[in-house]
CSV table of C-alpha atoms in Angstrom, one decimal:
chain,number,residue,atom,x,y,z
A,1,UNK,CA,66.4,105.6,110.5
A,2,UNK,CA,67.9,102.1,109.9
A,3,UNK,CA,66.2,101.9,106.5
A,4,UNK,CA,67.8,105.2,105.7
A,5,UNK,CA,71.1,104.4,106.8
A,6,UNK,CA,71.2,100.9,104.8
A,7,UNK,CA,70.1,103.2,101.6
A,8,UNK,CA,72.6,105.7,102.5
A,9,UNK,CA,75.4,102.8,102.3
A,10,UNK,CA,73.9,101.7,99.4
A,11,UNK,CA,74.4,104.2,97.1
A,12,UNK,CA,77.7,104.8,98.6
A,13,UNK,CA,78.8,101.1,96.9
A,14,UNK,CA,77.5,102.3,94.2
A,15,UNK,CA,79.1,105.0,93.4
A,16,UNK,CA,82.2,103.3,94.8
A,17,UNK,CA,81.8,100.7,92.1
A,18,UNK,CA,80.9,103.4,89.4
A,19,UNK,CA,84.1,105.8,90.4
A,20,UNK,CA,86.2,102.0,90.3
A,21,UNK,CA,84.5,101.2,87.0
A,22,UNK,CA,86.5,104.4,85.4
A,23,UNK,CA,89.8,103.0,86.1
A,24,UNK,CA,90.9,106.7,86.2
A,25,UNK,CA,91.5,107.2,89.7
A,26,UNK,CA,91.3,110.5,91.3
A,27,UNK,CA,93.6,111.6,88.8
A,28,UNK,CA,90.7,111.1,86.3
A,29,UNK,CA,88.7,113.6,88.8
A,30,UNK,CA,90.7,116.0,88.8
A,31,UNK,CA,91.4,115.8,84.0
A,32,UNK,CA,87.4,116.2,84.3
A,33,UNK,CA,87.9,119.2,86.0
A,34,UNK,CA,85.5,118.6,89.4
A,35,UNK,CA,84.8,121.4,91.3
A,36,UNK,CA,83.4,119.7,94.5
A,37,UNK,CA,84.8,116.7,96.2
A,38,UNK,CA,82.6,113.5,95.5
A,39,UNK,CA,80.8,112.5,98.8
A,40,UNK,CA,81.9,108.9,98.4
A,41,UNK,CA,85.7,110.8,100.0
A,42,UNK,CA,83.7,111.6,103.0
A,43,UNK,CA,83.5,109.9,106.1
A,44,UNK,CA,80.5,108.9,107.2
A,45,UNK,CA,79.2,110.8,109.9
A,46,UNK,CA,78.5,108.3,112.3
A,47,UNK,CA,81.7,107.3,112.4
A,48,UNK,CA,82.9,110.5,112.3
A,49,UNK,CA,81.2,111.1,115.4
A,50,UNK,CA,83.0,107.8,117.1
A,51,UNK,CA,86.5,109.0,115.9
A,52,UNK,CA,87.2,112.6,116.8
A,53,UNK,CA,90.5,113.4,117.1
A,54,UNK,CA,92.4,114.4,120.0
A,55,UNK,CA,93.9,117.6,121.0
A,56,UNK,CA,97.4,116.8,118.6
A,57,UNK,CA,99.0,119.5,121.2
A,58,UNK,CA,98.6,116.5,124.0
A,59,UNK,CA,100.6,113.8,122.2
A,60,UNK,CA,104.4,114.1,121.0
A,61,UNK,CA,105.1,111.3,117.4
A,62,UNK,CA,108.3,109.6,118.2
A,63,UNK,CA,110.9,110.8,115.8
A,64,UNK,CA,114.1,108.7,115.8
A,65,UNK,CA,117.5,110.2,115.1
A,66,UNK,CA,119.3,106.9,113.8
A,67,UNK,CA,122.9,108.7,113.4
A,68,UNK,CA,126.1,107.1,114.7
A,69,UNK,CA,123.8,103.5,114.5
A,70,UNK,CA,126.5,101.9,112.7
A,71,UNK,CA,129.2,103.9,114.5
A,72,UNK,CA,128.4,104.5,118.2
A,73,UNK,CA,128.2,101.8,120.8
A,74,UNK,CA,127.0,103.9,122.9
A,75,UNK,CA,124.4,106.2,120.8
A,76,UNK,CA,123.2,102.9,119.1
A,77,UNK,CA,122.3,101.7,122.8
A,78,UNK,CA,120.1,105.1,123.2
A,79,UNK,CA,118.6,104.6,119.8
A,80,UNK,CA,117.0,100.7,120.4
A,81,UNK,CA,116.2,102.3,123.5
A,82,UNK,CA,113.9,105.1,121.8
A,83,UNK,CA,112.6,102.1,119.3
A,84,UNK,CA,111.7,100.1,122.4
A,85,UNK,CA,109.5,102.8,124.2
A,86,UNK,CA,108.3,103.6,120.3
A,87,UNK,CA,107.1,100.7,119.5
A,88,UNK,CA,105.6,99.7,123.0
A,89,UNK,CA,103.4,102.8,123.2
A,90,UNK,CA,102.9,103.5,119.5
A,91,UNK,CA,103.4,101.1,117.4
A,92,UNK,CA,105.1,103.6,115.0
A,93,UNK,CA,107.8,106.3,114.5
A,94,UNK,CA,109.5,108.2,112.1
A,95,UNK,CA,113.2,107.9,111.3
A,96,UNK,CA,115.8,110.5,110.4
A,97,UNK,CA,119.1,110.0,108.9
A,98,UNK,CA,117.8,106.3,107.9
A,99,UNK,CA,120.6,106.2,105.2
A,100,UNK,CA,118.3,106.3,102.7
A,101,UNK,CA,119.9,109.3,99.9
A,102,UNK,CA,116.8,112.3,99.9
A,103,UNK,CA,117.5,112.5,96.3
A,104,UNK,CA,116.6,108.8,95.5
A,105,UNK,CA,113.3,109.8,97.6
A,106,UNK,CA,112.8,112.4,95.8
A,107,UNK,CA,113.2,110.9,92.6
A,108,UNK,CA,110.8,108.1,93.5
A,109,UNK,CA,107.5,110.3,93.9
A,110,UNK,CA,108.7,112.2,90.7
A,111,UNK,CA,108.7,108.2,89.1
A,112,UNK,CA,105.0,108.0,90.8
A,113,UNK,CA,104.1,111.2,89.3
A,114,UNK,CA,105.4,110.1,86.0
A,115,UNK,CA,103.3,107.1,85.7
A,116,UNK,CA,100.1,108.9,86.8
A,117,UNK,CA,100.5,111.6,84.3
A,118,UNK,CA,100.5,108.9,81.1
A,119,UNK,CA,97.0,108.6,78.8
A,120,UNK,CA,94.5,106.4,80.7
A,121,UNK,CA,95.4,103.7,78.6
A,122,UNK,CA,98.7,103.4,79.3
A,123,UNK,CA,97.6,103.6,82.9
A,124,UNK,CA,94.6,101.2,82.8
A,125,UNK,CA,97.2,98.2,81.6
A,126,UNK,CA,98.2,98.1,84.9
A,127,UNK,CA,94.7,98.0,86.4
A,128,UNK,CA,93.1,94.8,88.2
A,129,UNK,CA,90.7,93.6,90.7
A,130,UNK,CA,91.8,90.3,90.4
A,131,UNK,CA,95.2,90.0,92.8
A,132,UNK,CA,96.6,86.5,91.2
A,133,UNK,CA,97.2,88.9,88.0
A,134,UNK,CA,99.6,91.6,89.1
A,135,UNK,CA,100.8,90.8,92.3
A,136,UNK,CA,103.6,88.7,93.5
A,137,UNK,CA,103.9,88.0,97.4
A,138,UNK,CA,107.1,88.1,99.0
A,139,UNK,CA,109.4,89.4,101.1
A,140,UNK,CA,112.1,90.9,98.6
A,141,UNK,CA,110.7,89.9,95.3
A,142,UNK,CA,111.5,93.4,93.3
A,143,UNK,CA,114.3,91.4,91.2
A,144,UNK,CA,111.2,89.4,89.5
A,145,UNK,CA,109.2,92.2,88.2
A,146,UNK,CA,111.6,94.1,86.7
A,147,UNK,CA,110.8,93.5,83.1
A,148,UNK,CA,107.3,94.4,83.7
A,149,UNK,CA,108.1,97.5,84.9
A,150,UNK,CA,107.8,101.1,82.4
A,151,UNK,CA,111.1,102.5,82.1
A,152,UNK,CA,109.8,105.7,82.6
A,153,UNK,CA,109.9,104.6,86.4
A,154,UNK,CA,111.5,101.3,86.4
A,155,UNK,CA,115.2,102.5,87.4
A,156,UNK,CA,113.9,104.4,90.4
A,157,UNK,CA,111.8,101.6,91.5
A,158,UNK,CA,114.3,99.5,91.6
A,159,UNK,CA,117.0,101.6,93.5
A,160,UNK,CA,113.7,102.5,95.8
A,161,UNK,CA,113.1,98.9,96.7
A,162,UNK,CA,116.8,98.1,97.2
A,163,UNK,CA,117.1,101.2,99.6
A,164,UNK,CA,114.0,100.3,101.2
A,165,UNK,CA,115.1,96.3,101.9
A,166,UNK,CA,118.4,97.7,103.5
A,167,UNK,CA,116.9,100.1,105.8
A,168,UNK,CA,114.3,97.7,106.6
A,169,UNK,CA,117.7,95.0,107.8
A,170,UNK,CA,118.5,98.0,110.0
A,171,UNK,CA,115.2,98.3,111.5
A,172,UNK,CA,114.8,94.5,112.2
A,173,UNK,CA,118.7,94.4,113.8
A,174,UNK,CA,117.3,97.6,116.2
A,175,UNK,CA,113.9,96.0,116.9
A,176,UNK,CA,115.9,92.7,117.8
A,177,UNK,CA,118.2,93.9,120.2
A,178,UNK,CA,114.7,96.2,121.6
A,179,UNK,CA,113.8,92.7,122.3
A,180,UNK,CA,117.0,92.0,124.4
A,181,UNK,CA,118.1,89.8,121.5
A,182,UNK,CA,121.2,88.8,118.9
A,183,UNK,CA,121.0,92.4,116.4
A,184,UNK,CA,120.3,89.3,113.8
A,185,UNK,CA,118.2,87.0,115.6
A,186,UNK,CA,114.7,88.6,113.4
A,187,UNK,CA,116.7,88.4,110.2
A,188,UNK,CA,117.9,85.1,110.4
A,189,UNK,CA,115.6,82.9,108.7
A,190,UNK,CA,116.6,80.0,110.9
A,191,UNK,CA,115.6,77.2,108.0
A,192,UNK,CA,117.1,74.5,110.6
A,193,UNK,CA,114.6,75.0,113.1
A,194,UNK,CA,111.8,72.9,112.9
A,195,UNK,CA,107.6,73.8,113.2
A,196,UNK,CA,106.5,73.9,110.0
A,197,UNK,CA,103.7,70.7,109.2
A,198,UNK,CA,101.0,69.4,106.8
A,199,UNK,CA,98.1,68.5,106.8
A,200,UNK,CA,97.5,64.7,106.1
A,201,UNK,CA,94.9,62.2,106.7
A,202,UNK,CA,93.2,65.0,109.0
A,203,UNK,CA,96.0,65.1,111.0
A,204,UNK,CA,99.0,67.4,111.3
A,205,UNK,CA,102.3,65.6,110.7
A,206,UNK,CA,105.6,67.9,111.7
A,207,UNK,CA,108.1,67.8,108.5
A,208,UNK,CA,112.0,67.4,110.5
A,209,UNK,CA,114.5,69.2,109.1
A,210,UNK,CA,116.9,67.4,107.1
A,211,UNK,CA,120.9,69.2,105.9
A,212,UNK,CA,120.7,70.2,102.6
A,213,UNK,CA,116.7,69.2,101.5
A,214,UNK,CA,114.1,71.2,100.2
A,215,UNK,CA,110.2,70.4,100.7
A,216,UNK,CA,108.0,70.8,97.6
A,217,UNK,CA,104.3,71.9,98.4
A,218,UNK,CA,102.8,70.8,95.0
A,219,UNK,CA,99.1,72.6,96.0
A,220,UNK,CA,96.0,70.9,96.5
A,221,UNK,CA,94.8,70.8,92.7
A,222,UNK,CA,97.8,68.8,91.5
A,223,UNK,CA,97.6,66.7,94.6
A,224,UNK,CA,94.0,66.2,93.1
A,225,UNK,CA,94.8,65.1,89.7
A,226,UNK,CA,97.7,62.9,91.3
């Protein structure tokens, strides 16, 4: 049984790798006109078996009304109240009148569309395993990829990402005062407070604080040819 199980999940990497190798996506799947859905889409029955879902009719989703937030002391108080519970015992929950315009929604999976319906080639420029290539990590860093972007989407994504960083400042003010804290207390990055330290001489040295600096982490393989 084991020895089939371990062949079982090795042809499912390879046919992982193969359907990867095409670049095409799903998409691709679908151009080539399949007719049955590839058993690498399948969960595995054992863990099928381990994850059965529950009767849905037994659990309510939190869905948050977030309307009269920005105008009602009172309403606002009931709202971080509902994001309290919500994130206690889920963990998640979905937001309505967020602030975010439907249309500018709306035009952002019609942007996603757009790009997925180009040649493969155009498609397959964007394409890459390796993550130092085509990904930038940070918090709000959608000003820095703008240039890169197609314009067949680029205006959207844009006006997406800006939507979504000012709905996200709204979240953190409701999740802060969920916390019985200042509404800005998560958003402030609170540079004057001290904690972060290297690592020198096998030892770790706290870096204080000082008005007006800046510290410069130059990365071990220039510290190396220093």
């Amino acid at each position: 049984m084991a020895s089939i199980s371990a062949n079982s999940e090795a042809d499912r990497l390879a046919q992982l790798k193969a359907f990867d190798a095409t670049k095409a996506g799903v998409k691709g799947l679908v151009d080539a006109g399949v007719r049955e859905i590839p058993p690498i889409f399948y969960t595995p029955p054992d863990i099928m078996d381990n994850n059965k879902s529950s009767d849905d009719k037994k659990f309510t989703f939190p869905v948050i009304d977030l309307e009269g937030t920005a105008t009602d002391p009172a309403k606002r108080k009931e709202i971080v109240e509902k994001v309290r519970d919500a994130s206690s015992t889920w963990g998640f929950f979905q937001v309505l009148n967020h602030g975010v315009p439907l249309n500018v929604l709306e035009e952002m999976k019609a942007g996603v569309k757009r790009f997925y319906e180009q040649d493969l080639d155009e498609k397959t420029k964007f394409f890459s395993r390796d993550y130092s290539t085509n990904m930038m990590v940070g918090t709000i860093c959608y000003e820095h990829f703008e240039q890169q972007l197609q314009t067949i989407y680029r205006e959207i994504l844009m006006e997406y990402s800006k939507e979504m960083v000012k709905m996200g400042y709204l979240i953190i003010e409701l999740l802060s005062e969920a916390l019985g804290l200042d509404p800005n207390y998560l958003r402030n990055k609170d540079y004057h407070v001290g904690g972060l330290q290297v690592l020198h001489q096998d030892q770790w040295v706290d870096i204080t604080p000082l008005p007006g600096s800046l510290v410069i982490n130059i990365g071990d393989l220039l510290q190396v040819i220093c």
